[in-house]
Short mmCIF file of C-alpha atoms and ligand atoms in Angstrom, two decimals:
data_model
loop_
_atom_site.label_atom_id
_atom_site.label_comp_id
_atom_site.label_asym_id
_atom_site.label_seq_id
_atom_site.Cartn_x
_atom_site.Cartn_y
_atom_site.Cartn_z
CA MET A 72 -0.07 -0.06 -0.03
CA ASN A 73 1.14 3.40 -0.66
CA VAL A 74 0.47 6.49 1.36
CA GLN A 75 -2.69 7.28 -0.94
CA GLN A 76 -3.98 3.90 -0.87
CA ALA A 77 -3.58 3.66 3.04
CA ILE A 78 -5.51 6.90 3.48
CA ASP A 79 -8.32 5.86 0.91
CA GLU A 80 -8.69 2.47 2.77
CA ALA A 81 -8.58 4.21 6.18
CA ASN A 82 -11.41 6.47 4.92
CA ARG A 83 -13.80 3.63 4.87
CA CYS A 84 -13.48 2.96 8.51
CA LEU A 85 -16.79 3.89 10.49
CA LEU A 86 -14.67 5.35 13.41
CA CYS A 87 -16.58 3.07 15.63
CA HIS A 88 -17.05 3.90 19.33
CA ASP A 89 -15.69 1.36 21.55
CA ALA A 90 -14.26 -0.20 18.35
CA PRO A 91 -14.92 -4.04 18.05
CA CYS A 92 -11.52 -4.30 16.00
CA SER A 93 -9.75 -3.19 18.97
CA GLN A 94 -11.45 -5.24 21.46
CA ALA A 95 -10.86 -8.26 19.41
CA CYS A 96 -7.17 -8.07 19.49
CA PRO A 97 -5.51 -10.77 21.96
CA GLY A 98 -2.32 -8.67 22.05
CA GLY A 99 -3.82 -5.30 22.80
CA THR A 100 -3.00 -3.54 19.58
CA ASP A 101 -5.61 -0.70 18.91
CA PRO A 102 -6.48 -0.99 15.19
CA ALA A 103 -9.09 1.82 15.43
CA LYS A 104 -6.62 4.22 16.71
CA PHE A 105 -4.05 3.75 14.31
CA ILE A 106 -6.46 3.67 11.42
CA ARG A 107 -7.84 7.01 12.71
CA GLN A 108 -4.23 8.49 12.75
CA ILE A 109 -3.75 7.30 9.08
CA ARG A 110 -6.90 8.85 8.02
CA PHE A 111 -5.90 12.07 9.62
CA MET A 112 -2.48 11.89 8.02
CA ASN A 113 -0.49 11.20 11.58
CA LEU A 114 1.36 8.55 9.84
CA LYS A 115 4.26 8.33 12.26
CA GLY A 116 1.57 8.38 15.11
CA ALA A 117 0.17 5.34 13.60
CA ALA A 118 3.43 3.58 13.65
CA ARG A 119 4.05 4.46 17.23
CA THR A 120 0.48 3.09 18.18
CA VAL A 121 1.32 -0.15 16.49
CA LEU A 122 5.00 -0.88 17.84
CA GLY A 123 4.36 0.84 21.24
CA ASN A 124 1.59 -1.70 21.86
CA ASN A 125 3.27 -4.60 20.32
CA PRO A 126 7.14 -5.05 19.89
CA LEU A 127 6.44 -7.71 17.39
CA GLY A 128 4.14 -5.40 15.38
CA GLY A 129 6.03 -5.87 12.21
CA VAL A 130 5.76 -9.69 12.55
CA CYS A 131 2.12 -9.57 13.50
CA ALA A 132 1.35 -7.48 10.38
CA ASN A 133 2.40 -10.43 8.30
CA VAL A 134 1.41 -13.52 10.45
CA CYS A 135 -1.73 -12.38 12.30
CA PRO A 136 -4.86 -14.55 11.61
CA THR A 137 -6.85 -11.39 11.47
CA ASP A 138 -9.76 -13.05 9.74
CA ASP A 139 -10.25 -14.76 13.25
CA THR A 140 -9.65 -11.52 15.34
CA CYS A 141 -9.84 -7.76 14.23
CA VAL A 142 -11.16 -8.35 10.73
CA ARG A 143 -13.74 -10.60 11.71
CA ALA A 144 -14.96 -8.31 14.46
CA CYS A 145 -15.03 -5.23 11.82
CA LEU A 146 -18.30 -3.54 11.59
CA ARG A 147 -17.76 -2.30 7.92
CA SER A 148 -18.23 -5.87 6.83
CA GLY A 149 -21.91 -5.37 7.65
CA ILE A 150 -21.97 -2.92 4.71
CA GLY A 151 -19.36 -4.41 2.29
CA GLN A 152 -15.68 -5.43 2.65
CA PRO A 153 -14.22 -5.34 6.12
CA ILE A 154 -11.26 -2.89 6.49
CA ASP A 155 -7.89 -4.25 5.39
CA ILE A 156 -6.65 -3.90 8.97
CA ASP A 157 -3.50 -5.94 8.30
CA GLY A 158 -2.66 -4.26 5.32
CA LEU A 159 -3.04 -0.81 7.08
CA GLN A 160 -0.80 -2.17 10.04
CA ARG A 161 1.99 -3.33 7.52
CA PHE A 162 1.83 0.09 6.08
CA ALA A 163 2.08 2.05 9.36
CA VAL A 164 5.02 -0.12 10.29
CA ASP A 165 6.80 0.10 7.22
CA TYR A 166 6.16 3.95 6.90
CA GLY A 167 7.30 4.53 10.62
CA ARG A 168 10.53 2.47 10.17
CA SER A 169 11.33 4.34 6.95
CA GLN A 170 11.03 7.54 8.70
CA GLY A 171 13.22 6.25 11.82
CA VAL A 172 10.17 5.98 14.11
CA LYS A 173 11.32 4.40 17.68
CA ALA A 174 8.26 3.36 19.62
CA PHE A 175 9.87 2.34 22.67
CA ALA A 176 13.06 3.24 24.74
CA LYS A 177 15.27 1.54 27.55
CA GLY A 178 14.05 2.65 30.91
CA LYS A 179 16.33 4.02 33.63
CA GLU A 180 18.05 0.89 34.90
CA LEU A 181 16.47 -0.75 38.00
CA PRO A 182 18.02 -3.09 40.35
CA HIS A 183 16.09 -6.22 39.88
CA LYS A 184 17.02 -8.70 37.11
CA VAL A 185 14.50 -10.72 35.26
CA ALA A 186 14.94 -14.08 33.67
CA VAL A 187 13.20 -15.16 30.60
CA ILE A 188 13.03 -18.92 29.43
CA GLY A 189 12.48 -18.92 25.83
CA ALA A 190 13.13 -16.29 22.75
CA GLY A 191 9.71 -16.78 20.99
CA PRO A 192 6.95 -14.25 20.72
CA ALA A 193 5.88 -14.55 24.34
CA GLY A 194 9.46 -14.36 25.75
CA LEU A 195 10.47 -11.54 23.51
CA THR A 196 7.44 -9.34 24.10
CA ALA A 197 7.76 -9.89 27.95
CA ALA A 198 11.56 -8.87 27.70
CA ALA A 199 10.82 -5.70 25.62
CA ARG A 200 8.32 -4.55 27.94
CA LEU A 201 10.16 -5.07 31.30
CA ALA A 202 13.40 -3.44 29.49
CA THR A 203 11.26 -0.31 28.92
CA TYR A 204 10.53 -0.13 32.39
CA GLY A 205 14.29 -0.29 33.16
CA TYR A 206 14.81 -4.15 34.22
CA PRO A 207 18.02 -5.71 33.14
CA VAL A 208 16.42 -8.81 31.28
CA THR A 209 18.19 -12.13 30.13
CA ILE A 210 16.53 -14.58 27.90
CA PHE A 211 17.91 -18.05 27.86
CA GLU A 212 17.05 -19.63 24.61
CA ALA A 213 17.83 -23.21 23.42
CA ARG A 214 18.25 -22.72 19.80
CA LYS A 215 21.08 -20.87 17.84
CA GLN A 216 18.96 -17.93 17.17
CA ALA A 217 16.10 -16.02 18.64
CA GLY A 218 12.56 -16.12 17.26
CA GLY A 219 10.95 -19.49 18.38
CA MET A 220 8.40 -20.70 15.95
CA LEU A 221 8.64 -17.56 13.83
CA ARG A 222 12.24 -18.55 12.78
CA TYR A 223 12.00 -22.29 12.82
CA GLY A 224 8.30 -23.00 12.07
CA VAL A 225 6.40 -20.34 10.06
CA PRO A 226 7.24 -20.68 6.53
CA GLU A 227 9.48 -18.02 4.84
CA THR A 228 6.79 -17.31 2.29
CA ARG A 229 4.71 -15.83 5.32
CA LEU A 230 7.42 -14.21 7.39
CA THR A 231 10.93 -13.41 6.12
CA VAL A 232 13.98 -13.52 8.07
CA GLU A 233 14.61 -9.84 7.44
CA ASP A 234 11.17 -9.09 8.75
CA LEU A 235 11.73 -10.99 11.84
CA GLU A 236 15.40 -9.60 12.24
CA THR A 237 13.91 -5.86 11.96
CA ASP A 238 11.52 -6.37 15.00
CA LEU A 239 14.29 -8.54 16.93
CA ASN A 240 16.91 -5.66 16.44
CA GLU A 241 14.50 -3.14 18.14
CA ILE A 242 14.34 -5.50 21.11
CA THR A 243 17.94 -6.20 21.59
CA ALA A 244 18.51 -2.28 21.18
CA LEU A 245 16.85 -2.08 24.49
CA GLY A 246 19.55 -3.81 26.11
CA VAL A 247 17.57 -7.27 26.33
CA GLU A 248 20.48 -10.11 26.55
CA ILE A 249 19.55 -13.04 24.59
CA ARG A 250 21.68 -16.06 25.49
CA THR A 251 21.26 -18.63 22.46
CA ASN A 252 22.27 -22.02 22.71
CA THR A 253 21.37 -22.06 26.34
CA ARG A 254 18.88 -24.88 27.02
CA ILE A 255 17.23 -24.61 30.58
CA GLU A 256 16.59 -28.05 31.55
CA SER A 257 17.85 -28.92 35.07
CA LYS A 258 15.20 -29.85 37.61
CA ASN A 259 14.05 -26.79 39.50
CA ALA A 260 15.45 -24.47 37.00
CA ALA A 261 13.15 -21.65 37.84
CA ALA A 262 14.14 -21.98 41.39
CA LYS A 263 17.81 -21.96 40.61
CA LEU A 264 17.48 -18.79 38.61
CA LEU A 265 15.77 -16.98 41.40
CA ASP A 266 18.53 -18.36 43.77
CA GLU A 267 21.13 -16.99 41.25
CA GLY A 268 19.72 -13.35 42.02
CA TYR A 269 16.95 -13.10 39.38
CA SER A 270 13.97 -11.43 41.09
CA ALA A 271 11.49 -12.81 38.74
CA VAL A 272 11.39 -15.64 36.01
CA PHE A 273 8.82 -15.87 32.93
CA VAL A 274 8.77 -19.29 31.66
CA ALA A 275 7.94 -19.37 27.82
CA PRO A 276 9.42 -22.30 26.15
CA GLY A 277 6.51 -23.01 23.80
CA LEU A 278 5.69 -26.68 22.50
CA TRP A 279 8.59 -28.42 20.89
CA LYS A 280 7.75 -32.03 21.20
CA PRO A 281 6.11 -33.26 17.91
CA LEU A 282 3.15 -35.85 18.37
CA ALA A 283 3.65 -38.90 16.35
CA LEU A 284 1.28 -41.85 15.70
CA ASN A 285 1.91 -45.24 17.06
CA ILE A 286 1.20 -47.20 13.88
CA PRO A 287 3.01 -49.99 12.08
CA GLY A 288 5.80 -48.49 9.92
CA ALA A 289 6.03 -44.91 11.54
CA ASP A 290 9.71 -45.47 12.22
CA LEU A 291 10.64 -46.14 8.45
CA ASP A 292 12.88 -43.69 6.85
CA GLY A 293 11.19 -40.82 5.06
CA VAL A 294 8.58 -40.68 7.79
CA THR A 295 8.89 -37.34 9.57
CA THR A 296 6.74 -34.73 11.73
CA ALA A 297 5.64 -31.54 10.65
CA LEU A 298 7.90 -29.48 13.16
CA THR A 299 11.11 -31.48 11.82
CA PHE A 300 10.01 -30.78 8.36
CA LEU A 301 9.48 -27.10 8.60
CA ASP A 302 12.46 -26.73 10.61
CA ASP A 303 14.69 -28.26 8.18
CA ALA A 304 12.84 -26.38 5.35
CA ARG A 305 14.13 -23.04 7.01
CA VAL A 306 17.41 -23.96 8.22
CA ALA A 307 18.49 -26.91 5.68
CA PRO A 308 16.07 -26.64 2.75
CA GLU A 309 18.26 -29.03 0.65
CA THR A 310 17.45 -31.90 3.05
CA ILE A 311 13.82 -31.38 2.52
CA ARG A 312 14.12 -30.91 -1.20
CA THR A 313 15.94 -34.18 -1.42
CA LEU A 314 13.34 -35.70 0.39
CA VAL A 315 10.14 -34.52 -1.48
CA LYS A 316 11.55 -33.86 -5.08
CA ASP A 317 9.38 -35.62 -7.59
CA GLN A 318 7.86 -37.59 -4.80
CA PHE A 319 4.33 -38.33 -3.71
CA VAL A 320 4.02 -36.81 -0.34
CA ALA A 321 1.35 -37.57 2.21
CA ILE A 322 0.56 -35.40 5.31
CA ILE A 323 -1.45 -36.58 8.04
CA GLY A 324 -3.33 -33.72 9.45
CA GLY A 325 -5.90 -30.94 8.31
CA GLY A 326 -4.75 -27.99 10.58
CA SER A 327 -2.83 -24.87 9.75
CA VAL A 328 0.56 -26.61 10.18
CA ALA A 329 -0.45 -29.34 7.92
CA MET A 330 -1.34 -26.81 5.36
CA ASP A 331 1.92 -25.22 5.85
CA VAL A 332 3.93 -28.60 5.23
CA ALA A 333 1.69 -29.17 2.18
CA THR A 334 2.61 -25.99 0.48
CA THR A 335 6.11 -26.12 1.27
CA ALA A 336 6.29 -29.75 0.06
CA ILE A 337 4.96 -28.26 -3.34
CA ARG A 338 7.20 -25.40 -3.28
CA LEU A 339 10.25 -27.71 -2.84
CA GLY A 340 9.42 -29.77 -5.86
CA ALA A 341 6.97 -32.56 -4.61
CA LYS A 342 5.02 -34.22 -7.49
CA ARG A 343 1.76 -34.79 -5.79
CA VAL A 344 0.89 -33.90 -2.13
CA TYR A 345 -2.01 -35.60 -0.15
CA ALA A 346 -3.30 -34.05 3.37
CA LEU A 347 -5.49 -36.77 5.05
CA ALA A 348 -7.44 -35.70 8.05
CA LEU A 349 -10.13 -37.30 10.25
CA GLU A 350 -12.47 -34.28 9.78
CA GLY A 351 -14.91 -33.71 6.94
CA MET A 352 -14.17 -30.79 4.29
CA THR A 353 -16.22 -28.26 6.20
CA GLU A 354 -14.76 -29.25 9.78
CA LEU A 355 -11.03 -29.03 8.69
CA PRO A 356 -9.29 -27.06 11.50
CA ALA A 357 -7.05 -25.10 8.94
CA MET A 358 -8.42 -21.69 8.14
CA GLY A 359 -10.49 -21.14 4.84
CA ASP A 360 -7.81 -19.20 3.10
CA GLU A 361 -4.87 -21.61 4.09
CA ILE A 362 -7.02 -24.57 2.56
CA ILE A 363 -7.93 -22.61 -0.54
CA GLU A 364 -4.17 -21.60 -0.83
CA ALA A 365 -3.25 -25.34 -0.63
CA MET A 366 -6.00 -26.59 -2.95
CA GLU A 367 -5.08 -23.88 -5.61
CA LEU A 368 -1.32 -25.24 -5.42
CA GLY A 369 -2.57 -28.57 -6.20
CA VAL A 370 -2.75 -30.33 -2.80
CA VAL A 371 -5.21 -33.17 -2.51
CA ILE A 372 -7.08 -33.15 0.54
CA LYS A 373 -8.55 -36.41 1.66
CA PRO A 374 -11.17 -35.71 4.48
CA GLN A 375 -12.58 -38.38 6.65
CA ALA A 376 -9.62 -40.56 6.14
CA GLN A 377 -7.45 -42.25 8.72
CA VAL A 378 -3.94 -43.83 7.84
CA SER A 379 -3.43 -47.16 9.66
CA LYS A 380 -0.29 -48.52 8.41
CA VAL A 381 2.93 -47.20 6.59
CA LEU A 382 4.26 -49.38 3.92
CA GLY A 383 8.08 -49.83 3.64
CA GLU A 384 10.63 -51.60 1.38
CA ASN A 385 14.40 -51.87 2.43
CA GLY A 386 13.71 -49.59 5.64
CA ARG A 387 12.21 -46.65 3.44
CA VAL A 388 8.51 -45.74 3.00
CA VAL A 389 6.90 -46.59 -0.11
CA GLY A 390 3.22 -46.13 0.79
CA ILE A 391 0.44 -45.91 3.30
CA GLU A 392 -2.88 -47.82 3.89
CA GLY A 393 -5.99 -46.47 5.54
CA HIS A 394 -9.73 -46.47 5.36
CA GLU A 395 -12.43 -43.76 5.49
CA THR A 396 -14.01 -42.83 8.87
CA GLU A 397 -16.92 -41.21 10.31
CA TRP A 398 -17.84 -39.82 13.51
CA VAL A 399 -19.46 -42.01 16.33
CA VAL A 400 -20.96 -38.89 18.04
CA PRO A 401 -21.69 -36.28 15.22
CA GLY A 402 -19.95 -32.98 15.88
CA LYS A 403 -17.08 -34.60 18.31
CA LEU A 404 -13.96 -33.93 16.42
CA THR A 405 -11.64 -36.08 18.35
CA PRO A 406 -9.68 -39.21 17.16
CA ASP A 407 -11.02 -41.49 19.71
CA ASN A 408 -14.58 -40.66 18.24
CA ALA A 409 -13.62 -41.51 14.57
CA LYS A 410 -14.76 -45.00 13.50
CA LYS A 411 -13.69 -46.97 10.41
CA VAL A 412 -16.28 -47.20 7.53
CA ASP A 413 -16.25 -50.89 6.19
CA GLY A 414 -15.32 -51.44 2.62
CA THR A 415 -13.54 -48.30 2.37
CA ARG A 416 -9.84 -49.30 2.64
CA PHE A 417 -7.45 -47.51 0.47
CA SER A 418 -3.63 -47.33 -0.04
CA LEU A 419 -1.57 -44.63 -1.81
CA LYS A 420 2.01 -44.99 -3.19
CA VAL A 421 4.02 -42.12 -1.37
CA GLY A 422 8.09 -41.47 -0.84
CA ALA A 423 7.62 -39.32 2.18
CA LEU A 424 4.87 -39.18 4.91
CA VAL A 425 4.78 -35.96 7.45
CA GLN A 426 2.61 -36.19 10.59
CA ALA A 427 1.05 -32.99 11.46
CA ILE A 428 -0.90 -33.96 14.40
CA GLY A 429 0.04 -31.39 16.90
CA GLN A 430 2.76 -30.78 19.41
CA GLY A 431 3.25 -30.79 23.30
CA ALA A 432 5.68 -29.55 25.78
CA THR A 433 9.23 -31.45 26.13
CA GLU A 434 9.99 -33.35 29.03
CA ALA A 435 12.79 -30.81 29.80
CA VAL A 436 9.88 -28.19 30.36
CA GLY A 437 8.12 -30.28 33.05
CA GLY A 438 11.34 -29.82 35.29
CA ILE A 439 11.64 -26.08 35.08
CA ILE A 440 8.61 -25.21 37.12
CA THR A 441 8.10 -27.49 40.34
CA PRO A 442 5.60 -28.39 40.90
CA PHE A 443 4.68 -28.36 37.15
CA LYS A 444 1.08 -27.84 37.55
CA SER A 445 -0.03 -29.82 34.45
CA ASP A 446 -3.31 -29.48 32.61
CA ARG A 447 -3.40 -31.37 29.28
CA GLY A 448 0.51 -31.82 29.71
CA LEU A 449 0.65 -27.83 29.90
CA ALA A 450 1.77 -25.39 32.36
CA THR A 451 -0.91 -23.63 34.46
CA ALA A 452 -0.98 -19.88 34.85
CA ASP A 453 -3.30 -17.27 36.02
CA LYS A 454 -5.08 -15.80 33.01
CA GLN A 455 -4.79 -12.32 34.25
CA SER A 456 -1.20 -12.10 35.48
CA GLN A 457 0.37 -15.21 33.93
CA ALA A 458 1.57 -16.02 37.83
CA THR A 459 2.20 -19.75 38.12
CA THR A 460 1.76 -21.58 41.58
CA MET A 461 5.52 -20.77 42.23
CA LYS A 462 6.22 -17.44 43.87
CA LYS A 463 7.67 -14.93 41.42
CA VAL A 464 7.65 -17.41 38.59
CA PHE A 465 5.20 -16.51 35.40
CA ALA A 466 4.44 -18.57 32.50
CA GLY A 467 2.86 -17.69 29.03
CA GLY A 468 2.71 -18.56 25.34
CA ASP A 469 2.03 -21.82 23.79
CA VAL A 470 3.41 -23.86 26.85
CA VAL A 471 0.20 -22.61 29.02
CA ARG A 472 -2.51 -22.10 26.03
CA GLY A 473 -1.54 -25.20 23.81
CA ALA A 474 -0.96 -24.46 20.23
CA GLY A 475 -2.00 -20.87 19.73
CA THR A 476 -1.13 -17.97 17.76
CA VAL A 477 1.64 -15.34 17.82
CA VAL A 478 -0.73 -12.53 19.00
CA ASP A 479 -2.00 -14.64 21.70
CA ALA A 480 1.74 -15.07 23.03
CA VAL A 481 2.42 -11.51 22.57
CA GLY A 482 -0.53 -10.89 24.76
CA ASP A 483 0.73 -13.23 27.51
CA GLY A 484 3.91 -11.61 27.40
CA LYS A 485 2.68 -8.39 28.12
CA ARG A 486 0.38 -9.41 30.87
CA ALA A 487 3.27 -11.36 32.41
CA ALA A 488 5.63 -8.17 32.09
CA GLU A 489 3.16 -5.90 33.85
CA ALA A 490 2.57 -8.18 36.62
CA ILE A 491 6.39 -8.70 37.12
CA HIS A 492 6.56 -4.76 37.14
CA GLU A 493 3.68 -4.49 39.75
CA LEU A 494 5.39 -7.37 41.95
CA LEU A 495 8.83 -5.63 41.66
CA SER A 496 7.76 -2.06 41.70
CA GLU A 497 5.90 -2.60 44.82
CA GLY A 498 8.83 -3.79 46.80
CA GLN A 499 7.27 -7.03 47.49
CA VAL A 500 10.60 -8.67 46.50
CA ALA A 501 13.47 -8.38 48.66
CA LEU A 502 16.54 -6.92 47.30
C1 FAD B 238 4.39 -24.31 11.46
C2 FAD B 238 3.67 -23.22 12.18
C3 FAD B 238 3.15 -22.25 11.66
C4 FAD B 238 2.64 -21.09 12.73
N1 FAD B 238 2.23 -20.15 11.68
C5 FAD B 238 1.33 -19.08 12.52
C6 FAD B 238 0.92 -17.98 11.85
O1 FAD B 238 0.92 -17.75 10.71
N2 FAD B 238 0.40 -16.93 12.69
C7 FAD B 238 0.39 -16.97 13.93
O2 FAD B 238 -0.29 -16.15 14.71
N3 FAD B 238 0.69 -18.05 14.59
C8 FAD B 238 1.41 -19.26 13.86
N4 FAD B 238 1.84 -20.30 14.49
C9 FAD B 238 1.73 -20.32 16.06
C10 FAD B 238 2.91 -19.63 16.73
O3 FAD B 238 4.07 -19.56 16.13
C11 FAD B 238 3.06 -19.88 18.10
O4 FAD B 238 1.74 -19.61 18.87
C12 FAD B 238 3.91 -18.91 18.85
O5 FAD B 238 5.22 -19.05 18.39
C13 FAD B 238 4.15 -19.32 20.40
O6 FAD B 238 4.88 -18.29 20.86
P1 FAD B 238 5.81 -18.71 22.44
O7 FAD B 238 6.80 -17.86 22.44
O8 FAD B 238 4.82 -19.49 23.10
O9 FAD B 238 6.76 -20.15 21.97
P2 FAD B 238 7.72 -20.50 20.63
O10 FAD B 238 7.34 -19.62 19.44
O11 FAD B 238 7.65 -21.87 20.50
O12 FAD B 238 9.12 -19.98 21.25
C14 FAD B 238 9.55 -20.73 22.51
C15 FAD B 238 11.07 -20.52 22.48
O13 FAD B 238 11.68 -21.20 23.63
C16 FAD B 238 12.86 -21.97 23.29
N5 FAD B 238 12.90 -23.22 24.11
C17 FAD B 238 12.32 -24.24 24.31
N6 FAD B 238 12.59 -24.99 25.37
C18 FAD B 238 13.55 -24.32 25.95
C19 FAD B 238 14.38 -24.55 27.04
N7 FAD B 238 14.11 -25.79 27.88
N8 FAD B 238 15.39 -23.60 27.35
C20 FAD B 238 15.46 -22.54 26.70
N9 FAD B 238 14.85 -22.13 25.54
C21 FAD B 238 13.98 -23.21 25.20
C22 FAD B 238 12.46 -22.42 21.93
O14 FAD B 238 13.73 -22.79 21.17
C23 FAD B 238 11.86 -21.15 21.31
O15 FAD B 238 12.62 -20.49 20.80
C24 FAD B 238 2.49 -21.31 13.83
C25 FAD B 238 3.08 -22.29 14.47
C26 FAD B 238 3.68 -23.52 13.74
C27 FAD B 238 4.17 -24.72 14.38
S1 SF4 B 239 -14.52 -2.23 13.55
FE1 SF4 B 239 -13.91 -1.82 11.28
S2 SF4 B 239 -14.86 0.04 10.83
FE2 SF4 B 239 -15.04 -0.06 13.17
S3 SF4 B 239 -13.29 1.00 13.81
FE3 SF4 B 239 -12.51 -0.90 13.53
S4 SF4 B 239 -11.78 -1.04 11.42
FE4 SF4 B 239 -12.89 1.02 11.69
#
């Protein structure tokens, strides 16, 4: 969008009172405010509104599922097209950065140090917010580089490394220290960090244990999981190109991650890609535009299908067997509610199989917070403050809410930072 296009689009906004778009943002970004600023030509102000609310405002302009949040809530859709909120956010951020707008600055240094575990969206947001208050923040990050799923999961077609680095650079410019290649996994790690002199700990390690099916042949070469596949596609694309090039590739799963795997496989040269899901076509968990994009690229979606066996030759996958399914209890979309339909057995010849059936917390995460209050294998934290049952320890992002979105994680990071600031600034923590 250029300036004129952005102003024209902002002019369509109804300037709603108590704007539903702003109320619908889990990250607390205020679309109604930045759209109004664009409309009245306060373009730098618009950039400050986006980035001041969300240190990953640039990233979110690219990856936010706005059709489920602000755009879905937009009242303009009652009389035509909703406002292109993500387009306007991207415009505001790009314009602001081109003009050197800095939305936040490092605060006057305070004595309390804060530790953050995980440099994904939740950890980065909390760190940025705390740094603006003046707390020295250290993020401990297991991987070689910061970003979490933004760097190692989300396909580059949706978020480039440059766009991620731009937001990251502004966060590190606040003095946030990111210790990469530092996995926190010792028992009682959060308590140990407090003993080492950190006044509070925010635990945000995400979900990095890929779930896999226990079916015959699942251990054959050429069978992998979505997390490994997408991670390799970003850091070692040749590995994935070699796996899928000119092959028939099957993906188990019908969610957003399965669609990311499917489109990535096509882009890296797969001959034919199938996505097999237990759900019916209208029940697929992936979003409508993701399904359409995948189908337009030629992905064949097989709904109501269950893979029961992986076929191999010489230790390598050569095919899959399965059958069609229906729900025992209509509308209950869980694997244990799917039943085989007799006479529907099928087999497919495939050279690679990717399981995209979800991810959980790694075992290491269970030891960080003690006791690890587990709900569905996730950490438990208060919804308002992100506080855990351990004093001075907070948690947020996917490890608490399950597989969520970037803006959900941003919201958790902001809430945790505010709660930590409240705790430390009220002198409730002994120096
Ligand atoms: C393939 C894929 C595509 C996605 N696409 C989108 C999208 O387009 N839009 C969207 O909104 N959401 C998307 N999501 C979801 C989104 O990426 C996550 O909800 C979000 O990244 C969660 O943020 P987080 O900070 O909780 O965790 P993560 O992003 O997972 O970050 C956690 C960080 O902690 C580190 N870590 C883990 N264990 C340890 C440890 N023991 N010690 C130290 N560090 C550790 C990890 O290396 C990682 O850097 C996608 C997810 C996937 C898997
Ligand atoms: S809901 Fe839509 S029309 Fe109303 S303020 Fe937000 S963007 Fe404008």
